[in-house]
Coordinates of C-alpha atoms in Angstrom, one line a residue:
X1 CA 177.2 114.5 85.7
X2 CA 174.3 112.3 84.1
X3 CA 175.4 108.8 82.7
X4 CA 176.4 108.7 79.4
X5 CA 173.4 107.2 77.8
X6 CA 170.9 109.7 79.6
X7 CA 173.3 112.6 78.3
X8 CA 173.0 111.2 74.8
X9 CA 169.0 111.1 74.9
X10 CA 168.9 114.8 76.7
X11 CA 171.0 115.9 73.6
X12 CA 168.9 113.9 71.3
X13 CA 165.7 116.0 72.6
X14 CA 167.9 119.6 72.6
X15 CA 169.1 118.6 68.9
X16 CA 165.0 118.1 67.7
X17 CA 164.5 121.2 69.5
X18 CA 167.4 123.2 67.9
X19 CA 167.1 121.4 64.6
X20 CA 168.0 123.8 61.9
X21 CA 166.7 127.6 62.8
X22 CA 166.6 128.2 58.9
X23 CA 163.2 125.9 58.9
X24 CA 161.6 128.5 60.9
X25 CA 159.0 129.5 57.6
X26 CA 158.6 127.3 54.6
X27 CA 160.0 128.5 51.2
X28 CA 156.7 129.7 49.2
X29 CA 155.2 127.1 46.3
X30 CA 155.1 128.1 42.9
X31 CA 151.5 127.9 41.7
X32 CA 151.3 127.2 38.0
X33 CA 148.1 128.0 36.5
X34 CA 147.1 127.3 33.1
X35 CA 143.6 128.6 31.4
X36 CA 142.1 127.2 28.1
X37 CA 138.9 129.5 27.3
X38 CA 138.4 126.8 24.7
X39 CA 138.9 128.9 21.7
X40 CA 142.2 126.6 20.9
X41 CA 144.5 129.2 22.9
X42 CA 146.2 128.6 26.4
X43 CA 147.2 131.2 29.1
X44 CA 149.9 129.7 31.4
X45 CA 151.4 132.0 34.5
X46 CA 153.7 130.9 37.0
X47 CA 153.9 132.7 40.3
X48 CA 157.5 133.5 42.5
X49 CA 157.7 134.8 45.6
X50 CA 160.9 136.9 45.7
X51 CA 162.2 135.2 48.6
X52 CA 163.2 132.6 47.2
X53 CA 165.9 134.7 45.8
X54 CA 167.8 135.2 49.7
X55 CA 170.2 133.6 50.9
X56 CA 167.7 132.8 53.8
X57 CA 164.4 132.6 52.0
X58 CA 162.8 130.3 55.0
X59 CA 163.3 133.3 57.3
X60 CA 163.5 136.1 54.7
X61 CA 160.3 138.6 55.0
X62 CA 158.0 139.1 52.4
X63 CA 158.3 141.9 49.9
X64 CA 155.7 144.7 50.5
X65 CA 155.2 147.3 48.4
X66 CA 157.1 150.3 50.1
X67 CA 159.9 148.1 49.5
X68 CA 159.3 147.5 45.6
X69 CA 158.7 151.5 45.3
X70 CA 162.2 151.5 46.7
X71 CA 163.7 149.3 44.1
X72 CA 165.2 151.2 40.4
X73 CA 164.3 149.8 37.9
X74 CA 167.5 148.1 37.2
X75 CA 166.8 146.6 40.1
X76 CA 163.3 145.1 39.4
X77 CA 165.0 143.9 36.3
X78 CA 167.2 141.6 37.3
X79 CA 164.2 140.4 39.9
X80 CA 162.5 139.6 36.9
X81 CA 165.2 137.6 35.0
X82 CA 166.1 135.6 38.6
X83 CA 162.2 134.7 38.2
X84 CA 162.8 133.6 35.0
X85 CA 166.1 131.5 35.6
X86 CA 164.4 130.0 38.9
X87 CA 161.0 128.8 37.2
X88 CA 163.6 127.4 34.2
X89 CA 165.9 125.3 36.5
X90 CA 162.7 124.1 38.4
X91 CA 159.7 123.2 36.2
X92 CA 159.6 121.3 32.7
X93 CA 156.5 122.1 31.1
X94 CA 155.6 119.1 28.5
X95 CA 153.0 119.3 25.7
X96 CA 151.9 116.2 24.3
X97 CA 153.7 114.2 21.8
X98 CA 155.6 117.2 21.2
X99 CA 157.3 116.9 23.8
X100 CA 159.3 120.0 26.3
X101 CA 158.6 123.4 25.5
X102 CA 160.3 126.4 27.2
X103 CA 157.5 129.0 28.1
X104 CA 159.0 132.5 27.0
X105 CA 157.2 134.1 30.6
X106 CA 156.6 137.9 31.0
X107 CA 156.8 138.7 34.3
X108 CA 155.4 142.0 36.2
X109 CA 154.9 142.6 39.9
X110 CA 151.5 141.9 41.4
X111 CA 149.7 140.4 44.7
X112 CA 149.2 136.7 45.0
X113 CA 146.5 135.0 42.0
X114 CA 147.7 138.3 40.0
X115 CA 145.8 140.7 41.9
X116 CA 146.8 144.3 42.1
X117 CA 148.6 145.7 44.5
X118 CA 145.9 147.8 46.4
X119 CA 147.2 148.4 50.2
X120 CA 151.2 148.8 51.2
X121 CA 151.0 145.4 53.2
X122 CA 149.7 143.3 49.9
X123 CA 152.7 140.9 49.3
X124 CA 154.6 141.4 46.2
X125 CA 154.9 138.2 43.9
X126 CA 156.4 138.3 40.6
X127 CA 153.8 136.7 37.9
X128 CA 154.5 135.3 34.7
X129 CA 152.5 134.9 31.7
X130 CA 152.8 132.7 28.6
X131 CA 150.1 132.3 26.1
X132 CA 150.6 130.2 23.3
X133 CA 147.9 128.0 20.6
X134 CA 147.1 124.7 20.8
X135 CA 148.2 123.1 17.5
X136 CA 146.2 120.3 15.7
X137 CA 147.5 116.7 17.0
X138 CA 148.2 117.8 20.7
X139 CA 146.5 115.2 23.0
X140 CA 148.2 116.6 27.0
X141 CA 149.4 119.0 29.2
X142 CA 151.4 118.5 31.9
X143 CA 154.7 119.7 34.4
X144 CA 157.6 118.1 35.9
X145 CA 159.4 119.8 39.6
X146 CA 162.6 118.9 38.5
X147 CA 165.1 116.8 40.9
X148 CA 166.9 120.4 41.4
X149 CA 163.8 122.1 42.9
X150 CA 163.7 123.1 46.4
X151 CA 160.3 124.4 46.0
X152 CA 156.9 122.9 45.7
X153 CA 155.3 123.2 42.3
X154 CA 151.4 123.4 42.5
X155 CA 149.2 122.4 39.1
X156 CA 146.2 123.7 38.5
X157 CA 144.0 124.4 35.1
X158 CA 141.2 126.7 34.6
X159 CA 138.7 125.7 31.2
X160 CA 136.0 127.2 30.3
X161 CA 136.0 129.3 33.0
X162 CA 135.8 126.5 35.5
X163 CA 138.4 125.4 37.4
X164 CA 139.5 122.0 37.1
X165 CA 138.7 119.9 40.1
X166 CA 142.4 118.1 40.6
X167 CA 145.0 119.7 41.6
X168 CA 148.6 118.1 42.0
X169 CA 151.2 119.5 44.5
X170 CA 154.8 118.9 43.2
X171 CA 157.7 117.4 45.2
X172 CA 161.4 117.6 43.6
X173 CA 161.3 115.2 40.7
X174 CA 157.5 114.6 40.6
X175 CA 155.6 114.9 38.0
X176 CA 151.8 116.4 37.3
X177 CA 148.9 114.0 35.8
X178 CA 147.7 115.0 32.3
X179 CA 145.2 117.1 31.2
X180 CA 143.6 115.8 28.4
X181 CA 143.6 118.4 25.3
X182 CA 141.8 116.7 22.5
X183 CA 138.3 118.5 23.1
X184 CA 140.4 122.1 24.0
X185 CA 142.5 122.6 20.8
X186 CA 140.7 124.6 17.8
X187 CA 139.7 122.4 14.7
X188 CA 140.1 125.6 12.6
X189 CA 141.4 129.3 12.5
X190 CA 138.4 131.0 14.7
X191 CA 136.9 127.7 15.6
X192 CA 135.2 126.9 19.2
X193 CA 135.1 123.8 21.3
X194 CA 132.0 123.3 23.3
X195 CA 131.1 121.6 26.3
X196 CA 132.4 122.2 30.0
X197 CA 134.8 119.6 32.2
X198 CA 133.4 116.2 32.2
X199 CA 132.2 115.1 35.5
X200 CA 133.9 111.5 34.5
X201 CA 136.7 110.4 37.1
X202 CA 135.3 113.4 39.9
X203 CA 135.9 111.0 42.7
X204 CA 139.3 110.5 41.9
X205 CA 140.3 114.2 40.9
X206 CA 139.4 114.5 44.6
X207 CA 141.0 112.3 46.4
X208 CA 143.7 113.2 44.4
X209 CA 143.8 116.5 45.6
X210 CA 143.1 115.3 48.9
X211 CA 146.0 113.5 48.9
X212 CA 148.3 116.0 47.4
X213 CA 147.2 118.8 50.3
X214 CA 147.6 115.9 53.0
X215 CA 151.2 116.1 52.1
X216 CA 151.6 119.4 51.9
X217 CA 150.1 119.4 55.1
X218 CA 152.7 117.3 56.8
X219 CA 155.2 118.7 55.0
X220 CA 153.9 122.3 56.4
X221 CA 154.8 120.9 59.7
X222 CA 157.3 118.5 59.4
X223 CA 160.3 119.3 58.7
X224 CA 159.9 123.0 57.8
X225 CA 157.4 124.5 60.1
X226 CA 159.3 124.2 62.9
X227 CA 157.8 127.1 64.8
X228 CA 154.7 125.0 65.3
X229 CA 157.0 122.0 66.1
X230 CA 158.2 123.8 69.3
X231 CA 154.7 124.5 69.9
X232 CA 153.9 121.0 69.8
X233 CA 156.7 119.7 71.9
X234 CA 156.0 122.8 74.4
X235 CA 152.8 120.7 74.8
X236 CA 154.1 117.4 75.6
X237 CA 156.8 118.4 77.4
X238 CA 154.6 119.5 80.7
X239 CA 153.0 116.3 81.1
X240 CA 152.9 112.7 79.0
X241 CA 150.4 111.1 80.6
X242 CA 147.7 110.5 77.9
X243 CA 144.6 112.5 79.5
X244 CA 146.7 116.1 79.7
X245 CA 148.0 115.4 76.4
X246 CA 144.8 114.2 74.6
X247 CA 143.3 117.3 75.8
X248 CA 145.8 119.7 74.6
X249 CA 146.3 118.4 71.2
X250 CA 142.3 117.9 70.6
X251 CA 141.7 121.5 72.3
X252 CA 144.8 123.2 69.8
X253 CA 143.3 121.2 66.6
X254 CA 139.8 122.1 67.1
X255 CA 140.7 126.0 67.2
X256 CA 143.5 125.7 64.4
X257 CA 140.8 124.2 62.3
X258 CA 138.4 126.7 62.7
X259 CA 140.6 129.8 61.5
X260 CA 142.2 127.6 59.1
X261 CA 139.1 126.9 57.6
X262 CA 137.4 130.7 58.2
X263 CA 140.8 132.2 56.9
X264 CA 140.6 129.6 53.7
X265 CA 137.0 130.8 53.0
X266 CA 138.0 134.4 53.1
X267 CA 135.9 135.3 55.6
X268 CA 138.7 136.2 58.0
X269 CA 142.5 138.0 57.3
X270 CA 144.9 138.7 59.3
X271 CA 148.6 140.4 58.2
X272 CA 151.1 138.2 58.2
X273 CA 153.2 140.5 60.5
X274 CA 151.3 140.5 63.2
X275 CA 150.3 136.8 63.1
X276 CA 153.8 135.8 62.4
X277 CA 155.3 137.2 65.9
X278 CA 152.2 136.4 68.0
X279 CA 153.2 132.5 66.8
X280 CA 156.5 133.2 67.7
X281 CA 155.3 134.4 71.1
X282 CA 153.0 131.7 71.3
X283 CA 155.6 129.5 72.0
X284 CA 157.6 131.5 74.7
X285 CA 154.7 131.6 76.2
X286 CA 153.7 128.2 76.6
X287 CA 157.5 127.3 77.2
X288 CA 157.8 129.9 79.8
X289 CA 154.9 128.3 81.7
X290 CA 156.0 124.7 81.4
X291 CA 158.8 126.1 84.0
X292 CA 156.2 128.5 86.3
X293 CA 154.1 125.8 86.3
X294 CA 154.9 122.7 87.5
X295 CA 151.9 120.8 87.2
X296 CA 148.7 120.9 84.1
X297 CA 146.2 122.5 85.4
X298 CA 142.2 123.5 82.9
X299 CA 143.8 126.8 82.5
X300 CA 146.1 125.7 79.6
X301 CA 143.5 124.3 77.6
X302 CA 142.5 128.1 77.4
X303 CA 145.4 129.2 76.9
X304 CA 146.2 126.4 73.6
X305 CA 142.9 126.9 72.4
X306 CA 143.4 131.1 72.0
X307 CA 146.9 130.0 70.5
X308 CA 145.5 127.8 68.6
X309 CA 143.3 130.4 66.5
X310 CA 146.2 132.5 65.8
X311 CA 148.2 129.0 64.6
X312 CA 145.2 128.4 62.1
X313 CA 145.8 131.6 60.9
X314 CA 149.5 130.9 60.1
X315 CA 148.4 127.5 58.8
X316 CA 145.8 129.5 56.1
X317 CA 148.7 131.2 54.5
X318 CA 149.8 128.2 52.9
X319 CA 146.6 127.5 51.5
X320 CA 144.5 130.9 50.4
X321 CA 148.3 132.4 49.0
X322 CA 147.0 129.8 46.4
X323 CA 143.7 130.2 45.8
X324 CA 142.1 126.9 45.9
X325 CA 138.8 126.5 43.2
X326 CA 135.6 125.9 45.0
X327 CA 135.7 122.5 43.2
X328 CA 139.1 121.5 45.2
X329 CA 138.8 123.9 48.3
X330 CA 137.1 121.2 50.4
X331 CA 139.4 118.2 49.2
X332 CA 141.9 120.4 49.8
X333 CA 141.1 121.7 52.9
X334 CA 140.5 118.9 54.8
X335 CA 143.3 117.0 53.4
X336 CA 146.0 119.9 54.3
X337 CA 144.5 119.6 58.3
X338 CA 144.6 116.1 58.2
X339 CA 148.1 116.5 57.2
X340 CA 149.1 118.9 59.8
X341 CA 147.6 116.7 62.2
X342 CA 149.7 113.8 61.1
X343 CA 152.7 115.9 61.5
X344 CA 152.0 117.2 64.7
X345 CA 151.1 113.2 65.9
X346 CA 154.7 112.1 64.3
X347 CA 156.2 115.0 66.6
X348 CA 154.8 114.2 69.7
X349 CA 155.5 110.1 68.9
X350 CA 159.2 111.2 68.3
X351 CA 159.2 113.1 71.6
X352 CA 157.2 110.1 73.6
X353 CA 159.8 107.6 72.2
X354 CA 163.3 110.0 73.0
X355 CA 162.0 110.4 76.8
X356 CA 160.3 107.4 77.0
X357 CA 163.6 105.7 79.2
X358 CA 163.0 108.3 81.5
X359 CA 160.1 107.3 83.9
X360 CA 160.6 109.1 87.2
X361 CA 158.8 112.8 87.0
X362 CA 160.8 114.6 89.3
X363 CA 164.2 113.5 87.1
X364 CA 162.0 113.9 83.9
X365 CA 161.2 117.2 84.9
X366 CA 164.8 118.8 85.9
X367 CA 166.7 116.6 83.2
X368 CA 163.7 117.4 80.1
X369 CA 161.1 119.8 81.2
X370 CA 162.9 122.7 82.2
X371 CA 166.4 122.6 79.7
X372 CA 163.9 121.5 76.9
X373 CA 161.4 124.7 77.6
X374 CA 164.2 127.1 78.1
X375 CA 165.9 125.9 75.0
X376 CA 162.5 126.6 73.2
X377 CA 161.4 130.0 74.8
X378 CA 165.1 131.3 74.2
X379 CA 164.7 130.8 70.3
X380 CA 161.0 131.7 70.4
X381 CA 162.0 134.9 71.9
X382 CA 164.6 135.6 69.2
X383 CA 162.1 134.5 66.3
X384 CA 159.9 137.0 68.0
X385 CA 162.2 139.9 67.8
X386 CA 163.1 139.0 64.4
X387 CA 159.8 139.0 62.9
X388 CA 158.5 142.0 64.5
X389 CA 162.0 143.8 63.4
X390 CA 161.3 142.8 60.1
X391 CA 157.9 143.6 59.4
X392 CA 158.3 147.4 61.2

């Protein structure tokens, strides 16, 4: 038997590697998206995913259509009204100095931005739509995620016709900045504001969009992406010494940028169910060889930078699901990979510091290497039977 204290840091690494399975996807954001065509009205819609309504939504599957031909229409019914209760428990929507106001949302069933469901492996959202006038005297606009929320609330507002180039993204208990509405409302029945988004305070609007998608970044990957977490600790695990690792981690974010940012721009996309298992496999994979191999060798810098593409592509999800403005899609872009690149650095720090008392490589590797890969292939092995069960 090992000492106590090197059985307590060999659990330490097994618990970070078995920390809670129901982190293996991220519960969706709900985008709120308000548009002022400047004619003193106001369009708001909200967007729910429907699985945040399961008991498991972080490893639920999304809702294709097939399965929302299948549902009566009772059935789509009380979808709607769990929408409804869900946006009400986690968003306060505050006009200014009125106060609260409780958006009466319609909801229907459409793809993500309120696009039509065209192909049977479009993902069904539930949309809701609230259009209201802007009444003489209001001066802002802006939302609360309340302290109950388990979801991230993203805020973004379309005038004019032009999207407006900050964006916030919403933690429990945070709340949006505010849109000014003094030059939106209508001065008179029929009357139109002129003018377009004022270019004052640009520089700001982007870096605090920046900042908002460099936490959402993190976020994406610590704590709840823990699928790319195993990948991550698959590669420190064969080898700490800085040159093997260095190269690994600068090899995976160089590829992981490039579809994050092809798959952002739209010029590439790829179904969910078949990138979500080939992750999932990704990380047997590199597990499985941690074991085989004993020793890093240039032939895993191939194989990290071909995972590495299909990670980007799991990365995108979070970002074109929300269809970023041109305005924001660079702020936002590079801000969300920064943020997954911090996340991936705190996971590897975390994993440096729990085996750092460990210095003899032949001990490392029976008493680490090999229990911590097996651990790691054994779940990515079940997540890849899971997600290949529940898109067929």
């Amino acid at each position: 038997m090992f000492p106590r204290s090197k059985q307590a840091a060999i659990f330490a690494v097994l618990a970070l590697v078995f920390a809670s399975v129901a982190w293996a996807h991220p519960i969706p954001d709900i985008p709120v998206r308000t548009f002022f065509p400047g004619d003193g009205t106001a369009r708001v819609t909200v967007e729910v995913d429907p699985r945040c309504f399961d008991d498991a939504p972080e490893i639920a599957p999304s809702m294709l259509p097939p399965a929302l031909a299948a549902r009566s229409a009772e059935e789509k019914a009380e979808l709607e009204k769990k929408a409804a209760d869900l946006v009400r428990r986690c968003i306060e929507f505050t006009l200014e100095p009125v106060g609260n106001v409780q958006p009466d949302f319609k909801f229907t069933f459409t793809g993500h931005g309120g696009a039509p469901l065209a192909g049977p492996e479009d993902v069904v959202v539930l949309t809701g739509e609230w259009r209201t006038t802007l009444a003489a005297g209001l001066t802002g606009w802006h939302i609360r995620s309340t302290k109950e929320s388990k979801l991230s609330v993203v805020f973004q507002n379309i005038i004019r016709g032009t999207a407006h180039p900050r964006i916030n993204v919403l933690f429990p208990d945070e709340k949006s900045f505010t849109l000014d509405l003094t030059e939106l409302r209508a001065t008179a029945p029929g009357a139109k504001t002129e003018g377009s988004i004022s270019p004052t305070g640009a520089a700001a609007d982007g870096w605090s969009t920046f900042y908002s998608y460099l936490r959402q970044g993190f976020v994406h990957v610590v704590p709840l992406g823990l699928d790319h977490i195993l990948f991550v600790l698959g590669l420190f695990l064969l080898s700490r010494t800085w040159k093997p690792l260095l190269s690994q981690v600068t090899t995976f974010t160089l590829a992981h940028s490039v579809t994050l940012a092809l798959a952002t721009l739209g010029f590439v996309k790829v179904s969910p169910s078949i990138i979500e298992p080939v992750i999932a496999a990704s990380i047997v994979f590199v597990a499985v060889e941690n074991i085989v191999r004993p020793r890093y060798t240039h032939w895993r810098l191939l194989v990290v930078f071909i995972f590495g593409l299909i990670h980007g592509l799991g990365f995108a999800g979070a970002l074109s699901d929300l269809d970023l403005p041109k305005s924001s899609l660079a702020a936002g872009l590079v801000g969300f990979n920064v943020g997954v690149e911090g996340g991936q650095l705190a996971v590897i720090s975390v994993a440096f510091l729990a085996t750092a008392w460990l210095r003899d490589a032949a001990r490392y590797r029976r008493w680490i290497v090999i229990p911590g890969s097996a651990a790691i292939a054994l779940l990515g092995v079940w997540w890849t039977v899971q997600r290949v069960t529940s898109s067929s």
